[in-house]
The first five atom37 places (N, CA, C, CB, O) and aatype in JSON, in Angstrom:
{
  "aatype": [12, 1, 0, 0, 15, 5, 14, 3, 7, 1, 0, 10, 14, 0, 0, 14, 9, 3, 10, 3, 7, 13, 19, 10, 16, 3, 0, 12, 1, 1, 17, 0, 0, 0, 16, 19, 14, 7, 10, 3, 19, 3, 18, 6, 16, 0, 5, 13, 19, 3, 8, 8, 1, 0, 6, 7, 1, 1, 1, 15, 2, 17, 14, 0, 6, 17, 5, 11, 17, 10, 1, 1, 15, 0, 11, 18, 0, 15, 6, 1, 5, 16, 1, 5, 0, 14, 7, 1, 14, 7, 14, 16, 0, 0, 0, 1, 14, 15, 16, 16, 3, 5, 1, 19, 10, 0, 0, 1, 6, 0, 7, 1, 1, 19, 5, 0, 11, 10, 3, 0, 10, 11, 5, 6, 5, 8, 0],
  "atom_mask": [
    [1, 1, 1, 1, 1],
    [1, 1, 1, 1, 1],
    [1, 1, 1, 1, 1],
    [1, 1, 1, 1, 1],
    [1, 1, 1, 1, 1],
    [1, 1, 1, 1, 1],
    [1, 1, 1, 1, 1],
    [1, 1, 1, 1, 1],
    [1, 1, 1, 0, 1],
    [1, 1, 1, 1, 1],
    [1, 1, 1, 1, 1],
    [1, 1, 1, 1, 1],
    [1, 1, 1, 1, 1],
    [1, 1, 1, 1, 1],
    [1, 1, 1, 1, 1],
    [1, 1, 1, 1, 1],
    [1, 1, 1, 1, 1],
    [1, 1, 1, 1, 1],
    [1, 1, 1, 1, 1],
    [1, 1, 1, 1, 1],
    [1, 1, 1, 0, 1],
    [1, 1, 1, 1, 1],
    [1, 1, 1, 1, 1],
    [1, 1, 1, 1, 1],
    [1, 1, 1, 1, 1],
    [1, 1, 1, 1, 1],
    [1, 1, 1, 1, 1],
    [1, 1, 1, 1, 1],
    [1, 1, 1, 1, 1],
    [1, 1, 1, 1, 1],
    [1, 1, 1, 1, 1],
    [1, 1, 1, 1, 1],
    [1, 1, 1, 1, 1],
    [1, 1, 1, 1, 1],
    [1, 1, 1, 1, 1],
    [1, 1, 1, 1, 1],
    [1, 1, 1, 1, 1],
    [1, 1, 1, 0, 1],
    [1, 1, 1, 1, 1],
    [1, 1, 1, 1, 1],
    [1, 1, 1, 1, 1],
    [1, 1, 1, 1, 1],
    [1, 1, 1, 1, 1],
    [1, 1, 1, 1, 1],
    [1, 1, 1, 1, 1],
    [1, 1, 1, 1, 1],
    [1, 1, 1, 1, 1],
    [1, 1, 1, 1, 1],
    [1, 1, 1, 1, 1],
    [1, 1, 1, 1, 1],
    [1, 1, 1, 1, 1],
    [1, 1, 1, 1, 1],
    [1, 1, 1, 1, 1],
    [1, 1, 1, 1, 1],
    [1, 1, 1, 1, 1],
    [1, 1, 1, 0, 1],
    [1, 1, 1, 1, 1],
    [1, 1, 1, 1, 1],
    [1, 1, 1, 1, 1],
    [1, 1, 1, 1, 1],
    [1, 1, 1, 1, 1],
    [1, 1, 1, 1, 1],
    [1, 1, 1, 1, 1],
    [1, 1, 1, 1, 1],
    [1, 1, 1, 1, 1],
    [1, 1, 1, 1, 1],
    [1, 1, 1, 1, 1],
    [1, 1, 1, 1, 1],
    [1, 1, 1, 1, 1],
    [1, 1, 1, 1, 1],
    [1, 1, 1, 1, 1],
    [1, 1, 1, 1, 1],
    [1, 1, 1, 1, 1],
    [1, 1, 1, 1, 1],
    [1, 1, 1, 1, 1],
    [1, 1, 1, 1, 1],
    [1, 1, 1, 1, 1],
    [1, 1, 1, 1, 1],
    [1, 1, 1, 1, 1],
    [1, 1, 1, 1, 1],
    [1, 1, 1, 1, 1],
    [1, 1, 1, 1, 1],
    [1, 1, 1, 1, 1],
    [1, 1, 1, 1, 1],
    [1, 1, 1, 1, 1],
    [1, 1, 1, 1, 1],
    [1, 1, 1, 0, 1],
    [1, 1, 1, 1, 1],
    [1, 1, 1, 1, 1],
    [1, 1, 1, 0, 1],
    [1, 1, 1, 1, 1],
    [1, 1, 1, 1, 1],
    [1, 1, 1, 1, 1],
    [1, 1, 1, 1, 1],
    [1, 1, 1, 1, 1],
    [1, 1, 1, 1, 1],
    [1, 1, 1, 1, 1],
    [1, 1, 1, 1, 1],
    [1, 1, 1, 1, 1],
    [1, 1, 1, 1, 1],
    [1, 1, 1, 1, 1],
    [1, 1, 1, 1, 1],
    [1, 1, 1, 1, 1],
    [1, 1, 1, 1, 1],
    [1, 1, 1, 1, 1],
    [1, 1, 1, 1, 1],
    [1, 1, 1, 1, 1],
    [1, 1, 1, 1, 1],
    [1, 1, 1, 1, 1],
    [1, 1, 1, 1, 1],
    [1, 1, 1, 0, 1],
    [1, 1, 1, 1, 1],
    [1, 1, 1, 1, 1],
    [1, 1, 1, 1, 1],
    [1, 1, 1, 1, 1],
    [1, 1, 1, 1, 1],
    [1, 1, 1, 1, 1],
    [1, 1, 1, 1, 1],
    [1, 1, 1, 1, 1],
    [1, 1, 1, 1, 1],
    [1, 1, 1, 1, 1],
    [1, 1, 1, 1, 1],
    [1, 1, 1, 1, 1],
    [1, 1, 1, 1, 1],
    [1, 1, 1, 1, 1],
    [1, 1, 1, 1, 1],
    [1, 1, 1, 1, 1]
  ],
  "atom_positions": [
    [[-6.5, -12.27, -7.19], [-7.65, -11.4, -7.04], [-8.85, -12.02, -7.74], [-7.35, -10.0, -7.59], [-8.71, -12.65, -8.79]],
    [[-10.02, -11.83, -7.17], [-11.23, -12.32, -7.78], [-11.71, -11.34, -8.83], [-12.32, -12.57, -6.72], [-11.38, -10.15, -8.8]],
    [[-12.5, -11.86, -9.76], [-13.08, -10.98, -10.77], [-14.02, -10.01, -10.08], [-13.83, -11.8, -11.87], [-14.72, -10.38, -9.13]],
    [[-14.04, -8.79, -10.55], [-14.94, -7.78, -9.99], [-16.37, -8.18, -10.3], [-14.62, -6.37, -10.55], [-16.65, -8.76, -11.35]],
    [[-17.27, -7.86, -9.38], [-18.66, -8.23, -9.61], [-19.59, -7.13, -9.11], [-18.99, -9.56, -8.94], [-19.2, -6.26, -8.32]],
    [[-20.81, -7.2, -9.6], [-21.85, -6.27, -9.2], [-22.47, -6.78, -7.91], [-22.92, -6.11, -10.32], [-22.25, -7.93, -7.52]],
    [[-23.27, -5.94, -7.24], [-23.9, -6.38, -5.98], [-24.73, -7.65, -6.13], [-24.77, -5.28, -5.43], [-24.85, -8.43, -5.19]],
    [[-25.31, -7.86, -7.32], [-26.13, -9.06, -7.51], [-25.29, -10.29, -7.88], [-27.17, -8.81, -8.58], [-25.85, -11.36, -8.14]],
    [[-23.95, -10.15, -7.91], [-23.07, -11.27, -8.17], [-22.66, -11.44, -9.62], [0.0, 0.0, 0.0], [-21.76, -12.22, -9.93]],
    [[-23.33, -10.71, -10.53], [-22.94, -10.81, -11.94], [-21.61, -10.11, -12.16], [-24.04, -10.2, -12.87], [-21.3, -9.12, -11.49]],
    [[-20.82, -10.63, -13.1], [-19.51, -10.03, -13.41], [-19.72, -8.64, -14.02], [-18.7, -10.93, -14.39], [-20.68, -8.41, -14.76]],
    [[-18.82, -7.74, -13.68], [-18.87, -6.4, -14.27], [-18.49, -6.49, -15.74], [-17.93, -5.42, -13.53], [-17.69, -7.34, -16.13]],
    [[-19.07, -5.62, -16.57], [-18.67, -5.63, -17.97], [-17.23, -5.15, -18.11], [-19.63, -4.75, -18.81], [-16.74, -4.37, -17.3]],
    [[-16.58, -5.62, -19.15], [-15.2, -5.2, -19.4], [-15.19, -3.71, -19.73], [-14.56, -6.02, -20.56], [-16.05, -3.22, -20.45]],
    [[-14.19, -3.01, -19.19], [-14.09, -1.57, -19.41], [-12.67, -1.21, -19.81], [-14.51, -0.79, -18.14], [-11.72, -1.88, -19.41]],
    [[-12.51, -0.14, -20.61], [-11.16, 0.33, -20.91], [-10.47, 0.78, -19.63], [-11.19, 1.48, -21.95], [-11.13, 1.16, -18.66]],
    [[-9.16, 0.74, -19.63], [-8.39, 1.07, -18.42], [-8.67, 2.5, -17.95], [-6.91, 0.89, -18.68], [-8.71, 2.73, -16.74]],
    [[-8.85, 3.44, -18.85], [-9.11, 4.83, -18.45], [-10.48, 5.01, -17.83], [-8.96, 5.74, -19.63], [-10.63, 5.76, -16.86]],
    [[-11.5, 4.34, -18.37], [-12.84, 4.48, -17.83], [-12.97, 3.8, -16.48], [-13.86, 3.91, -18.8], [-13.74, 4.24, -15.63]],
    [[-12.22, 2.72, -16.29], [-12.29, 1.98, -15.04], [-11.58, 2.71, -13.91], [-11.7, 0.6, -15.21], [-11.77, 2.38, -12.74]],
    [[-10.76, 3.71, -14.25], [-10.06, 4.48, -13.23], [-8.99, 3.68, -12.52], [0.0, 0.0, 0.0], [-8.89, 3.73, -11.29]],
    [[-8.18, 2.95, -13.27], [-7.11, 2.15, -12.68], [-6.17, 3.04, -11.88], [-6.33, 1.4, -13.78], [-5.67, 4.04, -12.38]],
    [[-5.94, 2.66, -10.61], [-5.06, 3.41, -9.71], [-4.18, 2.41, -8.97], [-5.89, 4.28, -8.71], [-4.65, 1.37, -8.49]],
    [[-2.89, 2.73, -8.87], [-1.96, 1.91, -8.11], [-2.12, 2.26, -6.63], [-0.47, 2.13, -8.6], [-1.81, 3.38, -6.22]],
    [[-2.6, 1.31, -5.85], [-2.88, 1.56, -4.43], [-1.71, 1.09, -3.55], [-4.18, 0.85, -4.01], [-0.82, 0.38, -4.02]],
    [[-1.74, 1.49, -2.29], [-0.73, 1.01, -1.34], [-0.79, -0.51, -1.18], [-0.92, 1.69, 0.03], [0.24, -1.17, -1.05]],
    [[-2.0, -1.05, -1.2], [-2.15, -2.51, -1.08], [-1.5, -3.21, -2.28], [-3.65, -2.91, -0.98], [-0.88, -4.25, -2.12]],
    [[-1.65, -2.64, -3.46], [-1.03, -3.22, -4.65], [0.49, -3.12, -4.56], [-1.53, -2.51, -5.92], [1.2, -4.05, -4.95]],
    [[1.0, -2.01, -4.03], [2.45, -1.85, -3.84], [2.98, -2.91, -2.86], [2.79, -0.43, -3.33], [4.04, -3.49, -3.08]],
    [[2.22, -3.15, -1.78], [2.64, -4.17, -0.81], [2.66, -5.55, -1.46], [1.7, -4.18, 0.42], [3.59, -6.33, -1.25]],
    [[1.63, -5.84, -2.26], [1.58, -7.12, -2.96], [2.81, -7.26, -3.85], [0.28, -7.25, -3.79], [3.46, -8.31, -3.86]],
    [[3.13, -6.21, -4.61], [4.27, -6.26, -5.53], [5.58, -6.44, -4.76], [4.33, -4.98, -6.38], [6.43, -7.23, -5.17]],
    [[5.75, -5.73, -3.66], [6.98, -5.84, -2.87], [7.16, -7.26, -2.33], [6.98, -4.83, -1.7], [8.28, -7.77, -2.26]],
    [[6.06, -7.9, -1.97], [6.13, -9.26, -1.43], [6.25, -10.32, -2.53], [4.91, -9.55, -0.57], [6.89, -11.35, -2.33]],
    [[5.64, -10.06, -3.68], [5.56, -11.07, -4.73], [6.67, -10.96, -5.77], [4.24, -10.98, -5.42], [7.21, -11.97, -6.21]],
    [[7.01, -9.73, -6.16], [8.02, -9.51, -7.2], [9.05, -8.48, -6.72], [7.35, -9.04, -8.53], [9.18, -7.43, -7.34]],
    [[9.77, -8.78, -5.63], [10.72, -7.8, -5.09], [11.79, -7.45, -6.12], [11.37, -8.34, -3.81], [12.21, -8.29, -6.91]],
    [[12.21, -6.2, -6.08], [13.26, -5.74, -6.99], [12.73, -5.22, -8.31], [0.0, 0.0, 0.0], [13.48, -4.6, -9.07]],
    [[11.46, -5.46, -8.61], [10.87, -4.95, -9.85], [10.49, -3.49, -9.64], [9.64, -5.81, -10.28], [9.98, -3.13, -8.59]],
    [[10.73, -2.64, -10.63], [10.37, -1.23, -10.56], [8.87, -1.11, -10.83], [11.2, -0.36, -11.59], [8.43, -1.08, -11.98]],
    [[8.1, -1.06, -9.75], [6.64, -1.1, -9.84], [6.09, 0.11, -10.6], [6.03, -1.16, -8.44], [5.16, -0.04, -11.4]],
    [[6.65, 1.29, -10.37], [6.14, 2.47, -11.07], [6.39, 2.38, -12.58], [6.8, 3.74, -10.51], [5.5, 2.7, -13.37]],
    [[7.57, 1.94, -12.96], [7.88, 1.78, -14.38], [6.97, 0.73, -15.02], [9.35, 1.39, -14.58], [6.39, 0.97, -16.07]],
    [[6.85, -0.42, -14.37], [6.02, -1.49, -14.93], [4.56, -1.08, -15.01], [6.16, -2.75, -14.08], [3.87, -1.43, -15.97]],
    [[4.08, -0.32, -14.02], [2.69, 0.14, -14.04], [2.47, 1.11, -15.19], [2.31, 0.8, -12.69], [1.45, 1.04, -15.88]],
    [[3.41, 2.02, -15.41], [3.3, 2.95, -16.53], [3.29, 2.19, -17.85], [4.46, 3.97, -16.52], [2.5, 2.51, -18.74]],
    [[4.16, 1.18, -17.98], [4.18, 0.36, -19.19], [2.84, -0.36, -19.39], [5.34, -0.67, -19.12], [2.31, -0.42, -20.49]],
    [[2.31, -0.91, -18.29], [1.04, -1.63, -18.3], [-0.1, -0.72, -18.79], [0.72, -2.17, -16.9], [-0.85, -1.09, -19.69]],
    [[-0.21, 0.45, -18.18], [-1.29, 1.38, -18.54], [-1.13, 1.83, -19.99], [-1.31, 2.6, -17.59], [-2.09, 1.82, -20.76]],
    [[0.07, 2.24, -20.37], [0.31, 2.7, -21.74], [-0.02, 1.61, -22.76], [1.76, 3.16, -21.91], [-0.64, 1.88, -23.79]],
    [[0.39, 0.39, -22.47], [0.14, -0.72, -23.4], [-1.35, -0.94, -23.59], [0.8, -2.01, -22.87], [-1.83, -1.01, -24.73]],
    [[-2.09, -1.05, -22.5], [-3.52, -1.35, -22.61], [-4.3, -0.17, -23.17], [-4.08, -1.75, -21.25], [-5.29, -0.35, -23.87]],
    [[-3.87, 1.04, -22.86], [-4.51, 2.23, -23.43], [-4.29, 2.24, -24.95], [-3.94, 3.54, -22.78], [-5.23, 2.47, -25.71]],
    [[-3.06, 2.0, -25.39], [-2.74, 2.02, -26.82], [-3.48, 0.92, -27.58], [-1.23, 1.87, -27.03], [-3.89, 1.12, -28.72]],
    [[-3.64, -0.22, -26.94], [-4.31, -1.35, -27.58], [-5.84, -1.25, -27.49], [-3.84, -2.65, -26.96], [-6.55, -1.99, -28.17]],
    [[-6.33, -0.35, -26.64], [-7.78, -0.22, -26.46], [-8.39, -1.44, -25.8], [0.0, 0.0, 0.0], [-9.55, -1.78, -26.05]],
    [[-7.62, -2.1, -24.96], [-8.08, -3.33, -24.31], [-9.17, -3.03, -23.28], [-6.9, -4.06, -23.63], [-9.22, -1.95, -22.69]],
    [[-10.03, -4.01, -23.08], [-11.11, -3.91, -22.1], [-11.0, -5.12, -21.17], [-12.52, -3.85, -22.8], [-10.84, -6.25, -21.64]],
    [[-11.1, -4.88, -19.88], [-11.04, -5.96, -18.9], [-12.06, -5.67, -17.8], [-9.59, -6.1, -18.31], [-12.43, -4.52, -17.56]],
    [[-12.5, -6.71, -17.14], [-13.44, -6.53, -16.03], [-12.7, -6.41, -14.7], [-14.43, -7.69, -15.97], [-13.29, -5.97, -13.71]],
    [[-11.42, -6.78, -14.65], [-10.67, -6.72, -13.4], [-9.24, -6.27, -13.7], [-10.68, -8.11, -12.67], [-8.34, -7.09, -13.86]],
    [[-9.04, -4.95, -13.76], [-7.72, -4.4, -14.09], [-6.66, -4.75, -13.05], [-7.81, -2.9, -14.24], [-5.53, -5.03, -13.44]],
    [[-6.95, -4.74, -11.74], [-5.9, -5.12, -10.78], [-5.38, -6.54, -11.0], [-6.44, -4.98, -9.37], [-4.18, -6.78, -10.84]],
    [[-6.25, -7.47, -11.35], [-5.79, -8.84, -11.63], [-4.91, -8.87, -12.87], [-6.99, -9.8, -11.8], [-3.91, -9.59, -12.91]],
    [[-5.26, -8.09, -13.89], [-4.42, -8.0, -15.09], [-3.06, -7.4, -14.75], [-5.12, -7.15, -16.18], [-2.03, -7.84, -15.27]],
    [[-3.06, -6.4, -13.87], [-1.81, -5.75, -13.45], [-0.92, -6.76, -12.73], [-2.1, -4.54, -12.52], [0.29, -6.78, -12.95]],
    [[-1.5, -7.6, -11.86], [-0.72, -8.62, -11.17], [-0.1, -9.59, -12.17], [-1.6, -9.39, -10.17], [1.07, -9.96, -12.03]],
    [[-0.87, -10.01, -13.17], [-0.32, -10.9, -14.2], [0.84, -10.23, -14.92], [-1.42, -11.3, -15.21], [1.85, -10.87, -15.2]],
    [[0.69, -8.94, -15.24], [1.73, -8.18, -15.93], [3.02, -8.18, -15.1], [1.27, -6.73, -16.22], [4.09, -8.45, -15.63]],
    [[2.91, -7.89, -13.81], [4.09, -7.82, -12.95], [4.75, -9.19, -12.8], [3.72, -7.27, -11.59], [5.98, -9.29, -12.85]],
    [[3.96, -10.24, -12.61], [4.54, -11.58, -12.5], [5.28, -11.95, -13.79], [3.45, -12.63, -12.2], [6.37, -12.52, -13.75]],
    [[4.68, -11.62, -14.92], [5.31, -11.92, -16.22], [6.59, -11.1, -16.39], [4.32, -11.64, -17.38], [7.59, -11.63, -16.87]],
    [[6.57, -9.83, -16.01], [7.76, -8.99, -16.12], [8.89, -9.53, -15.25], [7.44, -7.55, -15.72], [10.05, -9.53, -15.67]],
    [[8.56, -9.98, -14.05], [9.58, -10.55, -13.16], [10.15, -11.83, -13.77], [8.98, -10.83, -11.76], [11.35, -12.08, -13.68]],
    [[9.29, -12.63, -14.37], [9.76, -13.86, -15.02], [10.71, -13.54, -16.16], [8.56, -14.69, -15.54], [11.77, -14.15, -16.28]],
    [[10.33, -12.58, -17.0], [11.19, -12.2, -18.13], [12.51, -11.64, -17.65], [10.48, -11.17, -19.02], [13.56, -11.93, -18.23]],
    [[12.48, -10.82, -16.59], [13.73, -10.25, -16.05], [14.64, -11.35, -15.53], [13.42, -9.24, -14.92], [15.85, -11.31, -15.74]],
    [[14.06, -12.34, -14.87], [14.84, -13.46, -14.35], [15.45, -14.26, -15.5], [13.97, -14.37, -13.47], [16.61, -14.66, -15.43]],
    [[14.66, -14.49, -16.53], [15.16, -15.24, -17.68], [16.29, -14.49, -18.38], [14.03, -15.52, -18.68], [17.27, -15.11, -18.8]],
    [[16.16, -13.17, -18.51], [17.22, -12.38, -19.13], [18.5, -12.44, -18.31], [16.78, -10.92, -19.31], [19.6, -12.51, -18.86]],
    [[18.34, -12.42, -17.01], [19.51, -12.42, -16.12], [20.25, -13.75, -16.16], [19.09, -12.1, -14.7], [21.47, -13.78, -16.03]],
    [[19.52, -14.84, -16.33], [20.16, -16.15, -16.3], [20.55, -16.66, -17.68], [19.25, -17.15, -15.64], [21.29, -17.63, -17.81]],
    [[20.04, -16.0, -18.72], [20.36, -16.43, -20.09], [21.84, -16.19, -20.35], [19.49, -15.67, -21.13], [22.38, -15.13, -20.01]],
    [[22.49, -17.14, -20.94], [23.91, -17.01, -21.25], [24.09, -16.77, -22.74], [24.69, -18.26, -20.79], [23.54, -17.5, -23.57]],
    [[24.88, -15.75, -23.06], [25.23, -15.51, -24.45], [26.39, -16.43, -24.83], [25.61, -14.0, -24.69], [27.21, -16.75, -23.97]],
    [[26.47, -16.87, -26.1], [27.58, -17.74, -26.51], [28.93, -17.07, -26.23], [27.46, -18.09, -28.01], [29.13, -15.9, -26.54]],
    [[29.83, -17.84, -25.64], [31.17, -17.32, -25.38], [31.28, -16.43, -24.17], [0.0, 0.0, 0.0], [32.36, -15.91, -23.88]],
    [[30.17, -16.23, -23.45], [30.21, -15.38, -22.25], [29.9, -16.23, -21.03], [29.21, -14.19, -22.36], [29.06, -17.13, -21.09]],
    [[30.56, -15.95, -19.93], [30.25, -16.69, -18.71], [28.85, -16.34, -18.21], [31.29, -16.41, -17.61], [28.29, -15.32, -18.59]],
    [[28.31, -17.19, -17.37], [26.99, -16.95, -16.8], [27.02, -15.82, -15.8], [0.0, 0.0, 0.0], [28.05, -15.17, -15.63]],
    [[25.9, -15.58, -15.13], [25.82, -14.5, -14.15], [26.87, -14.67, -13.06], [24.43, -14.43, -13.53], [27.15, -15.79, -12.62]],
    [[27.43, -13.57, -12.66], [28.46, -13.59, -11.62], [27.95, -12.8, -10.42], [29.8, -13.0, -12.13], [26.83, -12.29, -10.43]],
    [[28.78, -12.71, -9.42], [28.41, -11.92, -8.24], [28.11, -10.48, -8.63], [29.53, -11.97, -7.18], [27.27, -9.83, -8.01]],
    [[28.8, -9.97, -9.67], [28.56, -8.59, -10.1], [27.15, -8.4, -10.66], [29.6, -8.17, -11.14], [26.64, -7.29, -10.68]],
    [[26.52, -9.5, -11.13], [25.17, -9.39, -11.68], [24.11, -9.3, -10.58], [24.88, -10.59, -12.58], [22.98, -8.91, -10.85]],
    [[24.46, -9.65, -9.35], [23.52, -9.56, -8.24], [23.48, -8.15, -7.71], [23.9, -10.54, -7.13], [24.5, -7.46, -7.71]],
    [[22.3, -7.69, -7.25], [22.24, -6.33, -6.71], [23.09, -6.22, -5.44], [20.77, -5.94, -6.42], [23.15, -7.14, -4.64]],
    [[23.73, -5.09, -5.29], [24.54, -4.87, -4.1], [23.63, -4.51, -2.92], [25.58, -3.75, -4.34], [22.46, -4.19, -3.11]],
    [[24.19, -4.58, -1.73], [23.39, -4.18, -0.56], [23.05, -2.71, -0.64], [24.15, -4.48, 0.76], [22.0, -2.29, -0.15]],
    [[23.92, -1.91, -1.25], [23.6, -0.48, -1.43], [22.38, -0.34, -2.33], [24.82, 0.28, -2.03], [21.49, 0.46, -2.03]],
    [[22.34, -1.1, -3.43], [21.18, -1.06, -4.31], [19.91, -1.44, -3.55], [21.38, -2.0, -5.51], [18.86, -0.82, -3.72]],
    [[20.02, -2.46, -2.72], [18.85, -2.89, -1.95], [18.4, -1.81, -0.98], [19.17, -4.19, -1.19], [17.2, -1.59, -0.81]],
    [[19.36, -1.13, -0.33], [19.0, -0.05, 0.6], [18.37, 1.12, -0.15], [20.24, 0.44, 1.37], [17.41, 1.73, 0.35]],
    [[18.88, 1.44, -1.32], [18.31, 2.53, -2.12], [16.88, 2.19, -2.52], [19.18, 2.81, -3.38], [15.98, 3.03, -2.42]],
    [[16.66, 0.95, -2.97], [15.3, 0.54, -3.33], [14.36, 0.62, -2.13], [15.32, -0.89, -3.89], [13.22, 1.07, -2.26]],
    [[14.83, 0.18, -0.98], [14.0, 0.23, 0.24], [13.68, 1.67, 0.6], [14.71, -0.47, 1.42], [12.55, 1.97, 1.0]],
    [[14.66, 2.57, 0.47], [14.43, 3.98, 0.79], [13.44, 4.61, -0.19], [15.76, 4.77, 0.77], [12.58, 5.39, 0.2]],
    [[13.57, 4.26, -1.48], [12.63, 4.79, -2.47], [11.21, 4.33, -2.16], [13.03, 4.34, -3.89], [10.27, 5.12, -2.24]],
    [[11.06, 3.07, -1.81], [9.72, 2.55, -1.5], [9.16, 3.24, -0.25], [9.77, 1.02, -1.29], [7.97, 3.56, -0.21]],
    [[10.0, 3.46, 0.75], [9.54, 4.18, 1.95], [9.1, 5.58, 1.58], [10.67, 4.23, 3.03], [8.08, 6.07, 2.08]],
    [[9.84, 6.23, 0.72], [9.47, 7.58, 0.27], [8.14, 7.57, -0.46], [0.0, 0.0, 0.0], [7.34, 8.49, -0.28]],
    [[7.91, 6.56, -1.29], [6.63, 6.45, -2.0], [5.47, 6.28, -1.02], [6.66, 5.28, -3.0], [4.39, 6.86, -1.2]],
    [[5.7, 5.47, 0.02], [4.63, 5.27, 1.01], [4.32, 6.57, 1.74], [5.02, 4.18, 2.03], [3.16, 6.9, 1.95]],
    [[5.37, 7.32, 2.12], [5.16, 8.6, 2.81], [4.42, 9.56, 1.88], [6.51, 9.21, 3.26], [3.5, 10.24, 2.31]],
    [[4.83, 9.62, 0.61], [4.17, 10.51, -0.34], [2.71, 10.14, -0.51], [4.89, 10.48, -1.7], [1.85, 11.02, -0.6]],
    [[2.42, 8.85, -0.57], [1.03, 8.41, -0.71], [0.19, 8.85, 0.49], [0.97, 6.87, -0.88], [-0.96, 9.26, 0.34]],
    [[0.77, 8.75, 1.69], [0.05, 9.19, 2.89], [-0.19, 10.7, 2.85], [0.83, 8.81, 4.16], [-1.28, 11.16, 3.19]],
    [[0.83, 11.47, 2.44], [0.67, 12.92, 2.33], [-0.39, 13.28, 1.3], [2.0, 13.58, 1.96], [-1.19, 14.19, 1.53]],
    [[-0.4, 12.58, 0.18], [-1.41, 12.83, -0.85], [-2.8, 12.55, -0.32], [-1.14, 11.97, -2.09], [-3.74, 13.31, -0.59]],
    [[-2.95, 11.46, 0.46], [-4.25, 11.11, 1.03], [-4.7, 12.19, 2.01], [-4.2, 9.74, 1.72], [-5.88, 12.55, 2.03]],
    [[-3.78, 12.7, 2.83], [-4.13, 13.76, 3.76], [-4.56, 15.02, 3.03], [-2.96, 14.07, 4.68], [-5.52, 15.67, 3.44]],
    [[-3.88, 15.37, 1.95], [-4.27, 16.55, 1.16], [-5.66, 16.38, 0.59], [-3.27, 16.8, 0.02], [-6.45, 17.32, 0.58]],
    [[-5.96, 15.17, 0.11], [-7.29, 14.92, -0.45], [-8.36, 15.05, 0.63], [-7.36, 13.52, -1.08], [-9.44, 15.6, 0.37]],
    [[-8.08, 14.57, 1.84], [-9.03, 14.68, 2.94], [-9.26, 16.14, 3.3], [-8.54, 13.9, 4.17], [-10.39, 16.52, 3.6]],
    [[-8.22, 16.95, 3.27], [-8.35, 18.37, 3.61], [-9.16, 19.12, 2.56], [-6.98, 19.02, 3.76], [-9.86, 20.08, 2.89]],
    [[-9.08, 18.7, 1.31], [-9.81, 19.37, 0.24], [-11.23, 18.85, 0.07], [-9.06, 19.22, -1.07], [-12.03, 19.43, -0.66]],
    [[-11.52, 17.75, 0.75], [-12.86, 17.15, 0.61], [-13.87, 17.83, 1.5], [-12.83, 15.65, 0.92], [-15.04, 17.45, 1.51]]
  ]
}
């Protein structure tokens, strides 16, 4: 993602996450599903917002920061999964997600998309 900018091309000033109105969009969910599949996007987003809110961080492009957070979380999860403890065998077939797990994740994501569409319709009706 490019840095956010003003109409005259100057970079936007850094803003706290709450003032900037950070929102997880359908486009961001699609990016996450394609880039970091298997990651719990809602959990990671909550962690991201809570962390930056608690730290009082300011950024000019929160969606780009969110993408970095998710890529880093996926990297850490992969490293944890492949790390071997002394005296223990490495990852086995049992460590891989089952097809049932994959179907459940796909169903949850479909449900989130439907809910997002319903929420958008409610907002349009109230506008």
